[in-house]
XYZ file of C-alpha atoms in Angstrom:
758
model
C 190.337 85.710 91.858
C 192.890 87.895 90.214
C 196.825 87.857 91.652
C 198.055 90.258 94.195
C 200.777 92.301 93.798
C 203.012 92.025 96.682
C 205.995 94.175 95.303
C 206.778 97.312 97.808
C 209.581 99.076 99.177
C 211.632 97.773 102.278
C 209.872 100.321 104.746
C 206.718 98.505 104.112
C 208.132 94.993 103.819
C 209.386 96.032 107.555
C 205.478 97.047 108.579
C 204.129 93.618 106.981
C 207.025 91.655 108.380
C 206.974 93.058 111.725
C 203.389 93.862 112.416
C 202.539 92.633 116.291
C 199.196 91.301 115.297
C 197.541 88.424 113.050
C 196.205 89.229 109.655
C 195.119 86.578 106.904
C 193.909 87.136 103.469
C 190.695 85.408 103.224
C 188.482 84.494 100.143
C 185.500 85.215 99.653
C 184.280 81.328 100.372
C 186.187 81.911 103.795
C 189.452 79.993 102.866
C 192.715 81.505 104.395
C 194.899 81.894 101.325
C 197.835 84.082 103.099
C 198.638 85.204 106.593
C 201.454 86.989 107.684
C 204.283 85.975 110.193
C 202.173 87.043 113.728
C 199.672 84.386 112.338
C 201.798 81.556 113.964
C 202.551 83.381 117.517
C 199.213 84.160 117.471
C 197.309 80.834 116.333
C 200.323 78.258 116.641
C 199.814 77.875 112.374
C 202.728 78.262 109.981
C 201.976 80.205 106.798
C 201.963 76.927 104.387
C 199.511 75.137 107.208
C 197.490 78.126 107.715
C 196.310 78.331 104.134
C 193.880 76.564 103.290
C 191.836 76.681 106.288
C 188.331 78.210 107.308
C 187.167 80.484 109.239
C 185.065 78.142 110.777
C 188.024 75.490 111.286
C 189.814 78.873 113.908
C 186.808 79.629 115.285
C 184.737 78.475 118.738
C 181.395 76.787 117.332
C 179.179 79.040 119.393
C 180.513 81.977 117.628
C 180.001 80.942 114.475
C 176.626 82.684 114.037
C 177.551 85.589 114.951
C 180.478 85.690 112.249
C 178.447 83.936 109.751
C 175.655 86.737 110.249
C 178.488 90.053 110.327
C 180.357 88.521 107.131
C 176.571 88.686 104.932
C 175.888 92.397 106.015
C 179.799 93.155 104.963
C 178.702 91.015 101.312
C 176.000 93.362 100.965
C 177.389 96.695 101.797
C 175.777 97.155 105.093
C 179.031 97.935 106.620
C 182.238 98.328 105.536
C 183.901 96.190 108.101
C 182.873 94.563 111.544
C 184.811 94.044 114.828
C 184.098 91.637 117.500
C 185.845 89.947 120.115
C 185.710 85.605 119.980
C 187.258 82.827 120.488
C 189.635 81.661 118.252
C 191.157 77.778 118.530
C 194.833 77.498 118.303
C 196.664 74.591 116.380
C 197.225 72.893 119.315
C 193.726 73.162 120.700
C 193.659 75.776 122.820
C 191.242 78.941 122.624
C 192.506 82.285 123.058
C 190.369 85.099 123.552
C 190.910 87.645 120.491
C 189.759 91.014 118.587
C 188.795 90.474 115.004
C 188.140 92.952 112.676
C 187.101 91.989 108.798
C 187.071 94.136 106.153
C 186.095 93.446 102.332
C 188.400 94.236 99.786
C 186.461 95.430 95.673
C 187.605 96.093 92.938
C 188.265 99.424 92.065
C 186.435 99.074 88.877
C 183.284 97.478 89.353
C 183.341 96.758 93.124
C 182.905 93.363 93.011
C 183.931 91.828 95.857
C 187.851 90.449 95.890
C 188.907 88.916 99.520
C 188.524 89.431 102.925
C 191.399 91.088 105.463
C 191.117 89.973 109.273
C 192.974 91.391 111.678
C 193.320 88.955 115.045
C 194.755 90.722 118.055
C 195.590 88.303 120.801
C 193.592 89.481 124.008
C 194.333 86.995 126.687
C 196.843 89.460 128.288
C 199.802 87.836 126.366
C 201.916 90.388 124.835
C 203.335 90.199 121.660
C 207.060 89.910 121.521
C 207.646 91.122 117.791
C 205.862 93.778 115.691
C 206.293 92.724 111.874
C 205.998 95.109 109.074
C 203.642 94.106 106.156
C 204.758 93.777 102.370
C 203.365 96.308 100.214
C 202.483 99.399 100.419
C 198.762 99.017 99.562
C 197.932 96.250 102.050
C 199.516 98.530 104.565
C 197.288 101.325 103.841
C 194.347 99.133 104.101
C 195.745 97.913 107.205
C 196.400 101.315 108.476
C 193.128 103.034 107.296
C 191.231 100.197 109.043
C 193.392 99.984 112.589
C 191.899 100.526 115.720
C 195.223 101.978 117.206
C 197.286 105.029 115.846
C 200.234 103.657 114.028
C 202.893 106.131 113.807
C 206.631 106.414 112.091
C 209.078 108.497 113.393
C 212.222 109.486 112.167
C 215.322 108.958 113.763
C 215.411 112.449 114.927
C 211.658 112.829 116.507
C 209.717 114.178 113.356
C 206.602 112.349 112.516
C 206.910 110.401 109.217
C 203.661 108.725 109.074
C 200.234 108.692 111.122
C 197.833 106.498 110.384
C 193.761 107.946 110.035
C 192.761 106.790 113.268
C 194.466 109.717 114.852
C 191.643 111.683 113.816
C 189.224 109.617 115.480
C 191.251 109.334 118.853
C 193.090 113.025 118.759
C 190.811 115.069 116.490
C 193.528 115.840 114.211
C 193.752 114.713 110.610
C 197.547 113.080 109.663
C 198.692 115.887 107.354
C 198.477 118.211 110.539
C 201.136 116.384 112.959
C 203.175 114.939 110.034
C 206.874 116.865 110.294
C 206.081 117.877 113.702
C 208.085 116.535 116.759
C 206.191 113.190 118.103
C 206.430 114.319 122.350
C 204.480 117.968 120.928
C 201.300 116.734 121.961
C 202.373 114.829 125.116
C 201.635 115.817 128.580
C 204.457 117.945 130.302
C 204.776 115.193 133.426
C 205.114 112.622 130.389
C 207.937 114.708 128.754
C 211.075 113.729 130.369
C 210.407 110.031 131.063
C 209.535 109.834 126.776
C 212.802 112.064 125.741
C 215.224 110.800 128.265
C 214.319 106.787 128.109
C 216.408 104.871 125.356
C 213.972 102.741 124.245
C 214.579 99.235 122.945
C 213.151 97.163 120.743
C 209.537 95.329 121.938
C 209.265 98.140 124.766
C 205.859 99.198 125.601
C 205.233 102.624 126.826
C 202.676 104.649 128.409
C 201.660 107.675 128.579
C 199.160 110.812 127.608
C 198.619 112.966 124.834
C 196.481 115.804 124.290
C 193.516 115.827 122.575
C 192.634 118.868 119.860
C 189.944 119.757 122.402
C 192.301 120.366 124.859
C 191.645 117.002 126.576
C 194.605 114.206 127.290
C 193.917 110.802 126.281
C 195.871 107.673 127.793
C 197.953 105.116 125.509
C 199.896 102.308 125.759
C 202.334 102.235 122.546
C 204.186 99.050 121.552
C 207.397 100.319 120.069
C 209.581 98.835 117.130
C 213.412 99.717 116.107
C 213.844 99.608 112.369
C 217.190 99.439 111.635
C 219.209 99.012 108.600
C 221.642 96.051 107.229
C 224.665 97.930 109.424
C 222.062 98.243 112.429
C 221.957 102.128 112.116
C 218.031 103.139 113.211
C 216.186 104.112 110.074
C 212.928 104.545 111.978
C 210.750 104.206 115.098
C 207.557 101.859 114.435
C 204.997 102.963 117.212
C 201.429 101.173 117.499
C 199.897 102.983 120.173
C 196.347 101.663 121.795
C 193.489 104.274 123.289
C 194.038 103.022 127.442
C 191.873 106.106 128.741
C 189.224 104.033 130.172
C 191.342 100.995 131.514
C 193.014 104.013 133.267
C 189.736 105.339 134.917
C 188.961 101.556 135.725
C 192.453 101.258 137.608
C 191.810 104.506 139.213
C 188.346 103.612 140.227
C 190.224 100.242 141.519
C 192.826 101.802 143.601
C 190.089 104.063 145.037
C 187.619 101.612 145.744
C 191.222 99.397 147.859
C 191.778 102.729 149.518
C 188.371 102.900 150.511
C 188.111 98.926 150.930
C 191.124 99.139 153.581
C 189.635 101.475 155.269
C 186.355 99.994 155.680
C 188.037 97.308 156.916
C 190.370 98.918 159.380
C 186.944 100.861 160.954
C 184.479 98.188 160.593
C 182.665 97.478 163.763
C 182.396 93.925 162.826
C 185.518 90.966 162.357
C 186.438 90.812 158.748
C 189.285 87.829 157.698
C 190.040 87.203 154.131
C 191.030 83.801 153.315
C 192.910 82.032 150.460
C 191.276 79.044 148.619
C 192.378 76.592 151.046
C 191.240 78.532 154.317
C 194.569 79.884 155.354
C 194.101 83.941 156.376
C 195.258 85.772 154.459
C 194.729 89.114 156.484
C 192.417 90.368 158.954
C 191.308 93.611 160.743
C 191.768 95.279 164.213
C 188.337 93.846 165.164
C 189.616 90.694 164.433
C 192.269 91.613 166.890
C 189.823 91.880 169.594
C 187.684 89.314 168.816
C 190.408 86.183 168.641
C 193.181 88.043 171.343
C 195.471 87.583 168.638
C 197.616 90.287 166.361
C 197.219 90.645 162.799
C 200.863 89.443 162.008
C 199.772 86.429 164.422
C 197.244 85.367 162.313
C 198.473 85.501 159.163
C 199.118 81.887 157.618
C 197.179 80.117 160.509
C 193.837 78.296 159.077
C 190.641 79.567 159.925
C 190.145 76.061 161.459
C 192.329 77.294 164.578
C 189.156 79.849 165.411
C 186.098 77.646 164.177
C 187.066 74.262 163.931
C 188.032 72.061 161.065
C 183.622 71.329 160.312
C 183.108 74.999 159.880
C 186.401 75.264 157.269
C 185.258 72.396 155.104
C 181.660 73.989 155.065
C 183.367 77.553 153.965
C 185.026 75.549 151.194
C 182.346 74.165 149.903
C 180.649 77.238 148.919
C 180.203 78.092 145.280
C 181.154 81.522 144.014
C 178.056 82.224 143.983
C 176.917 82.025 147.530
C 176.844 84.977 149.849
C 175.539 83.117 153.154
C 174.801 84.559 156.498
C 176.528 81.197 158.062
C 174.061 80.373 161.490
C 176.145 77.330 162.041
C 179.554 79.221 162.531
C 177.919 80.698 165.677
C 181.166 81.053 167.819
C 184.920 82.255 167.324
C 187.515 80.583 169.796
C 189.581 83.598 171.974
C 193.026 83.071 172.470
C 192.464 82.976 176.216
C 189.850 79.880 175.447
C 186.313 81.192 175.496
C 184.351 81.493 172.709
C 182.812 84.404 171.447
C 179.170 84.415 170.223
C 179.213 85.541 166.889
C 176.854 86.212 163.320
C 178.792 85.146 160.561
C 178.661 86.101 156.837
C 180.771 84.053 154.656
C 181.570 85.112 150.429
C 183.674 84.295 148.148
C 186.462 86.630 146.552
C 186.067 86.608 143.080
C 189.163 87.828 140.535
C 189.256 87.600 136.845
C 185.887 85.726 137.171
C 188.336 82.894 139.626
C 187.573 82.445 143.246
C 190.526 82.992 145.100
C 189.374 83.037 148.350
C 186.593 84.031 150.983
C 186.012 86.559 153.203
C 184.480 85.818 156.821
C 182.326 88.847 158.553
C 181.701 88.043 162.320
C 179.525 90.404 163.980
C 179.982 89.946 168.116
C 176.411 89.158 169.353
C 177.593 88.594 172.860
C 175.687 92.562 173.684
C 172.876 91.664 171.273
C 172.646 88.158 172.524
C 172.235 89.824 176.071
C 169.483 92.798 175.050
C 167.526 89.972 173.176
C 167.095 87.838 176.281
C 166.465 91.300 178.707
C 163.972 91.883 175.166
C 162.315 88.001 175.948
C 162.230 88.500 179.536
C 160.338 91.909 179.333
C 157.735 90.244 176.440
C 157.262 87.255 178.826
C 156.551 89.715 181.824
C 154.006 92.387 180.144
C 152.348 88.646 178.469
C 152.122 87.759 182.028
C 151.000 91.186 183.111
C 148.562 90.884 180.719
C 147.030 87.719 181.318
C 146.979 88.464 185.187
C 144.925 91.940 184.263
C 142.411 90.426 182.085
C 142.089 87.483 185.291
C 141.779 90.087 188.185
C 139.160 92.224 185.794
C 137.720 88.689 185.679
C 137.696 87.288 188.713
C 137.084 90.963 190.520
C 134.227 92.288 187.888
C 132.133 89.250 188.289
C 131.648 89.324 191.746
C 130.946 93.240 191.616
C 128.550 92.741 189.127
C 126.290 91.160 191.653
C 126.987 93.197 194.692
C 126.293 96.622 192.450
C 123.610 94.711 190.327
C 121.702 93.878 193.548
C 121.981 97.397 195.449
C 120.755 99.100 192.601
C 117.698 96.690 192.796
C 116.915 97.114 196.076
C 116.669 101.013 196.243
C 114.387 100.267 193.681
C 112.188 97.394 194.453
C 112.257 97.484 197.891
C 110.672 99.824 200.098
C 113.886 100.384 203.088
C 113.233 102.611 206.245
C 116.315 105.239 206.228
C 118.760 103.271 208.081
C 118.775 100.157 205.477
C 118.366 102.782 202.811
C 121.607 104.263 204.289
C 123.589 100.885 204.383
C 122.616 99.715 200.914
C 123.657 103.232 199.295
C 127.137 103.183 201.342
C 127.669 99.140 199.978
C 126.673 100.448 196.374
C 129.087 103.706 197.035
C 131.766 101.244 197.867
C 131.143 98.856 195.105
C 131.736 101.661 192.998
C 134.420 103.055 194.531
C 136.177 99.716 194.032
C 135.022 99.317 190.165
C 136.432 102.691 190.202
C 140.023 101.718 191.332
C 139.944 98.397 189.503
C 139.185 100.633 186.067
C 141.730 103.055 186.532
C 144.501 100.216 187.250
C 143.007 98.619 183.781
C 143.038 101.757 182.138
C 146.877 102.720 182.585
C 148.031 99.262 182.447
C 146.366 99.596 178.723
C 147.595 102.812 177.808
C 151.411 102.135 179.466
C 151.310 99.210 177.094
C 150.175 101.034 173.855
C 146.942 99.388 173.659
C 144.847 102.372 173.775
C 143.253 103.854 170.538
C 141.352 107.208 170.221
C 137.818 106.676 168.854
C 136.736 109.438 166.218
C 133.040 110.885 167.000
C 131.578 114.531 166.472
C 131.119 115.925 170.455
C 130.693 119.337 171.811
C 133.562 120.296 174.521
C 130.828 122.170 175.935
C 128.543 119.017 176.618
C 131.248 117.001 177.293
C 131.871 119.868 179.961
C 128.190 119.491 180.974
C 127.925 116.133 181.386
C 130.979 115.554 183.686
C 129.663 118.279 185.815
C 126.272 116.508 186.367
C 128.564 113.633 187.738
C 130.294 116.198 190.223
C 127.966 118.975 191.233
C 126.546 117.315 193.973
C 129.594 116.909 195.998
C 130.571 120.814 195.071
C 126.880 122.053 196.482
C 127.567 119.935 199.397
C 130.697 122.350 199.840
C 128.957 125.364 198.591
C 131.663 125.949 196.043
C 131.242 128.111 193.454
C 131.829 126.147 189.814
C 131.946 128.530 187.177
C 132.398 127.692 183.092
C 133.305 129.740 180.219
C 133.881 128.890 176.659
C 134.779 131.170 173.916
C 131.724 131.773 171.653
C 133.871 131.544 168.253
C 134.457 127.579 169.242
C 133.225 125.133 166.771
C 129.877 123.090 168.117
C 130.981 119.978 166.932
C 134.533 118.558 166.609
C 135.944 115.043 165.839
C 137.501 113.349 168.755
C 137.484 111.339 171.263
C 134.792 112.257 173.611
C 134.909 109.648 176.766
C 138.542 110.181 176.464
C 138.086 113.946 177.136
C 135.426 113.552 179.712
C 137.948 111.049 181.606
C 140.751 113.974 181.553
C 137.842 116.485 182.323
C 136.581 114.376 185.285
C 139.991 113.696 186.682
C 141.070 117.426 187.073
C 137.274 118.575 187.726
C 137.203 116.435 190.814
C 140.263 116.534 191.962
C 139.854 120.092 192.108
C 136.504 120.007 194.283
C 138.287 117.418 196.079
C 140.961 119.569 197.589
C 139.055 122.683 197.566
C 137.032 123.606 200.777
C 136.286 127.100 199.782
C 135.838 129.362 196.851
C 134.959 127.382 193.848
C 136.639 125.791 190.941
C 136.644 127.866 187.300
C 136.879 125.719 183.972
C 137.931 127.905 180.979
C 138.228 126.874 177.090
C 139.910 128.341 174.582
C 140.734 127.758 170.819
C 144.925 127.602 170.835
C 145.228 127.698 167.303
C 144.797 126.012 163.935
C 146.947 123.858 161.817
C 146.219 121.397 158.918
C 142.754 121.521 159.425
C 142.380 120.892 163.080
C 142.249 122.920 166.067
C 143.732 122.925 169.304
C 141.774 123.193 172.535
C 143.379 124.879 175.671
C 141.153 124.049 178.785
C 142.344 125.586 182.228
C 141.154 124.404 185.330
C 141.675 126.412 188.179
C 140.587 125.898 191.913
C 140.669 128.126 195.361
C 141.761 125.054 197.411
C 144.792 123.724 199.093
C 147.298 123.997 196.396
C 150.418 122.040 195.904
C 153.969 122.296 197.208
C 156.228 123.213 194.949
C 158.854 120.576 195.756
C 155.985 117.965 194.713
C 155.487 119.506 191.458
C 158.100 117.069 189.587
C 156.352 114.030 190.476
C 152.689 114.747 190.550
C 152.017 113.039 186.684
C 153.791 109.753 188.148
C 151.812 106.650 188.733
C 150.432 105.551 192.048
C 151.895 108.962 193.005
C 149.778 111.050 196.190
C 150.394 114.554 197.550
C 149.286 112.968 201.149
C 150.960 110.362 202.078
C 149.507 106.588 202.058
C 148.582 106.296 206.060
C 147.546 109.611 206.599
C 145.506 110.788 203.135
C 141.918 111.807 203.348
C 140.940 110.591 200.001
C 140.985 107.709 198.336
C 141.914 106.806 195.557
C 144.665 104.882 193.353
C 147.082 107.932 192.578
C 146.784 107.206 188.515
C 144.110 109.862 187.203
C 146.810 112.031 186.788
C 149.285 109.544 185.037
C 146.261 108.801 182.875
C 145.329 112.401 182.105
C 148.660 112.717 181.131
C 149.025 109.748 178.574
C 145.718 110.258 177.795
C 146.407 113.969 176.228
C 149.887 112.821 174.697
C 147.688 110.500 172.786
C 145.555 113.443 171.442
C 149.055 115.421 170.461
C 148.678 117.414 173.405
C 150.034 118.338 176.985
C 148.886 118.643 180.631
C 150.951 120.844 183.306
C 150.993 122.832 186.791
C 150.656 126.393 186.120
C 152.811 128.318 189.180
C 151.227 131.213 190.756
C 151.191 133.428 193.825
C 147.316 132.803 194.478
C 146.050 130.227 195.992
C 145.073 126.763 194.901
C 146.039 124.794 191.713
C 145.810 125.662 187.754
C 146.142 122.790 185.891
C 146.115 122.942 181.907
C 145.950 120.272 179.318
C 145.738 120.679 175.805
C 144.705 118.813 172.848
C 144.492 118.592 168.904
C 141.260 117.724 166.672
C 139.823 117.932 163.660
C 137.143 120.188 163.092
C 133.956 119.109 161.060
C 133.179 119.428 157.438
C 129.386 120.655 157.351
C 127.219 118.924 154.666
C 124.006 120.294 153.239
C 120.763 118.054 155.438
C 119.520 115.632 153.179
C 115.715 116.134 153.753
C 114.750 112.480 152.099
C 116.268 110.935 154.875
C 113.663 110.340 157.783
C 114.302 108.932 160.950
C 112.267 105.634 161.298
C 110.376 105.127 165.026
C 109.854 101.809 165.633
C 106.946 100.602 168.073
C 108.964 98.864 170.821
C 107.031 95.571 172.568
C 108.433 93.068 174.774
C 111.272 91.264 173.698
C 112.082 87.218 174.303
C 115.548 87.236 175.806
C 117.965 84.398 176.593
C 120.101 84.649 179.646
C 123.010 82.748 178.787
C 125.092 82.948 182.350
C 126.774 80.135 184.666
C 126.929 82.405 187.868
C 123.617 82.509 189.663
C 124.376 86.204 191.186
C 124.666 87.274 188.078
C 121.822 84.957 186.670
C 119.210 87.030 189.270
C 120.753 90.466 188.275
C 120.402 89.897 184.968
C 116.886 88.568 184.984
C 115.379 91.135 187.723
C 116.895 94.111 185.236
C 115.771 92.815 182.132
C 112.336 91.978 183.257
C 111.948 95.375 185.073
C 112.044 96.900 182.152
C 108.857 94.830 180.633
C 110.608 92.178 178.597
C 110.391 88.418 179.216
C 113.803 86.033 179.857
C 114.753 82.318 179.980
C 118.024 81.391 181.952
C 121.078 78.699 180.732
C 124.738 78.087 182.160
C 126.019 76.755 179.184
C 126.637 76.830 175.465
C 125.262 73.185 174.782
C 121.782 74.551 176.616
C 121.847 77.716 174.344
C 121.735 75.538 171.513
C 119.022 73.301 172.841
C 117.040 76.344 173.987
C 116.840 77.975 170.161
C 115.873 74.629 168.990
C 112.450 74.747 170.881
C 111.759 78.376 171.311
C 112.878 81.638 169.205
C 114.356 84.809 170.702
C 115.387 88.048 170.082
C 118.461 88.696 172.215
C 120.850 86.743 173.676
C 122.827 88.209 176.649
C 125.855 85.500 175.996
C 128.684 85.280 179.047
C 131.963 84.408 177.531
C 133.537 82.039 180.051
C 131.146 79.694 180.616
C 131.634 75.596 181.422
C 131.275 73.053 178.408
C 130.790 75.276 175.264
C 131.959 78.957 175.888
C 130.398 82.189 174.539
C 132.829 82.069 171.322
C 132.192 78.852 170.454
C 128.404 78.586 171.110
C 128.208 81.794 168.678
C 130.373 80.130 165.791
C 127.901 76.978 166.238
C 124.645 79.450 165.868
C 125.975 81.086 163.008
C 126.892 78.257 161.133
C 123.493 75.776 161.870
C 121.017 78.745 162.013
C 119.520 80.502 159.145
C 120.459 84.139 159.413
C 116.697 85.254 159.505
C 116.474 83.269 162.927
C 119.640 84.148 164.551
C 118.963 86.123 167.675
C 121.004 89.302 168.186
C 123.791 88.292 170.161
C 125.414 90.861 173.030
C 128.444 89.366 174.782
C 128.543 89.593 178.512
C 132.383 89.486 179.635
C 134.062 90.666 183.046
C 137.075 91.135 180.613
C 137.764 94.760 179.989
C 141.069 95.019 178.159
C 141.873 96.370 174.706
C 141.204 93.654 172.036
C 138.478 92.042 174.367
C 135.152 93.967 172.307
C 136.890 93.222 168.842
C 137.551 89.536 169.510
C 133.490 89.333 170.532
C 132.750 91.089 167.216
C 135.059 89.049 165.057
C 133.515 85.807 166.562
C 129.759 86.892 165.256
C 128.325 88.750 167.926
C 126.495 91.784 167.891
C 127.634 93.726 170.607
C 128.951 93.734 173.766
C 129.148 94.719 177.990
C 131.695 94.413 180.571
C 130.755 93.487 184.251
C 129.258 95.196 186.157
C 126.616 95.553 184.348
C 124.002 98.441 185.099
C 120.294 98.991 184.299
C 121.194 102.227 182.073
C 123.692 99.743 179.848
C 121.354 96.861 179.437
C 118.091 99.416 178.601
C 120.576 101.540 176.106
C 122.018 97.957 174.047
C 117.931 96.443 174.279
C 116.906 99.721 172.548
C 119.992 99.875 170.097
C 118.584 96.587 168.731
C 114.915 97.472 168.733
C 116.151 100.821 166.041
C 118.484 98.519 164.346
C 115.116 95.878 163.913
C 112.871 98.774 163.136
C 115.275 100.252 160.285
C 115.243 96.298 158.639
């Protein structure tokens, strides 16, 4: 390798000598051939010791691959230089992080590689104490041209003598534009006084802002080196300035974060306690004062074990820096007066510069939440008990009522009774139906109140709904000689989509009340279109009567459950007082409302609204034809343990022309199916030995599909979910007690239609 001429003037000798960064000349083979004096404080090697070392020997093994690849890129000419941060090994074996820049010097004529110039800057937060200048002007220019920072030489009068080319990248100026000008000309006005008046000392580091050519300001941190002659007279000021704008932004963000954190901690609803690595309290917030009864100043320096115990302190100190844990074991904090506060605690490490320096203990007072949880659990238990009670009462009451109503139906249709006997039977039948209605109202209200009622989507005509309602209520209206008027506006669609049964239930409640409290005059029902929105139509139904009316002072309580206008002891009508409350709940589910309009006219006017979808019409498919089934007597199995219900079902079914067999439990069902084929099984759910669910499961698992009868669940339960449970168990249909002939007939006809389509 050709010899390098290091003869230069005194200025650049100073630059080389006092350069604050370690500089090494490295052969193409990777061996150090010369280093500057800063190499020793940076890596611990003297110049003699460093010569002959390889880059590999001063580089951490894990970083070698990165460096080798980058050197190859520079040698190939793909890159003029490379920069990276890596770990360097000092002479004593310690590691430092360094910013390394490697440049290749080539022969000016032939372009062959001569040697590398390597800049090594200690970035391990150590301040370089001496800034020395390089020996030669040529070497100085190479370093200056490749420097990341701005290198400046300033005369004693403040005029700029030299600027490194990096000023172009950092401030947008060509060096020639600034040489000869005052060095403070570009400084921010707020920094001028500090820079002009401060007597700089050797090795001082100053921070200031310089104006970019585009008008913005860049933050610089500049190391100052005073260059004096032999008599100590100041000759020049060497400055090496680094762009710290991003660092300043981070510092400002950190300051902002600290301010936000301080505010957040102060006004947080949880107690926040910061600890050192030994578990001593560094700081707390006001909520911690309230939770413990101690002031912040009293808690500082105390071990957290004073409040949570030694065991929990050891648990906190054992957490790794990656843990952020909701600690369930630390569930109490001791108050100053001796009582324990129920808490939910979160533990998080405090990490600064990748080092765990302490912990945060964040404690939420759970006293109120625990009380709410206890109240919630109590309410849930009450609701569960209520549901279980309703289910039991439904079963226990409906089962005997099934016998009462069923037998009276049979008496009225199969026995020749004289007028007196017929009157007695009709009274029994009417009383039974009244009792069932009361039970239905109570169960219906309970289901709606518990949020267990869902509306069905089915096609219906509001005109049919009104006709069906009046068919039931007209006998009473005719008995009182009341005039019933129905007005449905002509443009109202014939087919809407909604819950027909629930609409009918509301109509039944309101119209029956109107008839019940009207002794002369009449009742009018008006149905109107109250508007359309998002393909939905809102119906408005007004029911007006000429009855006794409602006192104004009673209107606010009218829709309350169990409320009746007349007192319990003197009332003249039957009922639970739930009809209006149920109606209000139902129209609420339909997105509507119900109210009473106040008028000066006699009687009462009830209005309710509800939203319904309008049917989307499709062309009729003429290829689809209804299959008419030829009905024949069926072989039906009755699985029922109650003898009265056995008789009722048997008589009703046989009267329809079908054959019946009776068994009392699930085991008998299985045996009966082994000897005979049945079309339908009416399966009671609550049977001894093997209940209806278990029996159905066994039938579906053991019998061929084509041999399995049509299974209809018969249960006294009528709560939400009972029907779904039966269908999920493999049954085909469901009826609830009390059982009526019409319902049995409909279910059998439904089976025959399904069978006919197969």
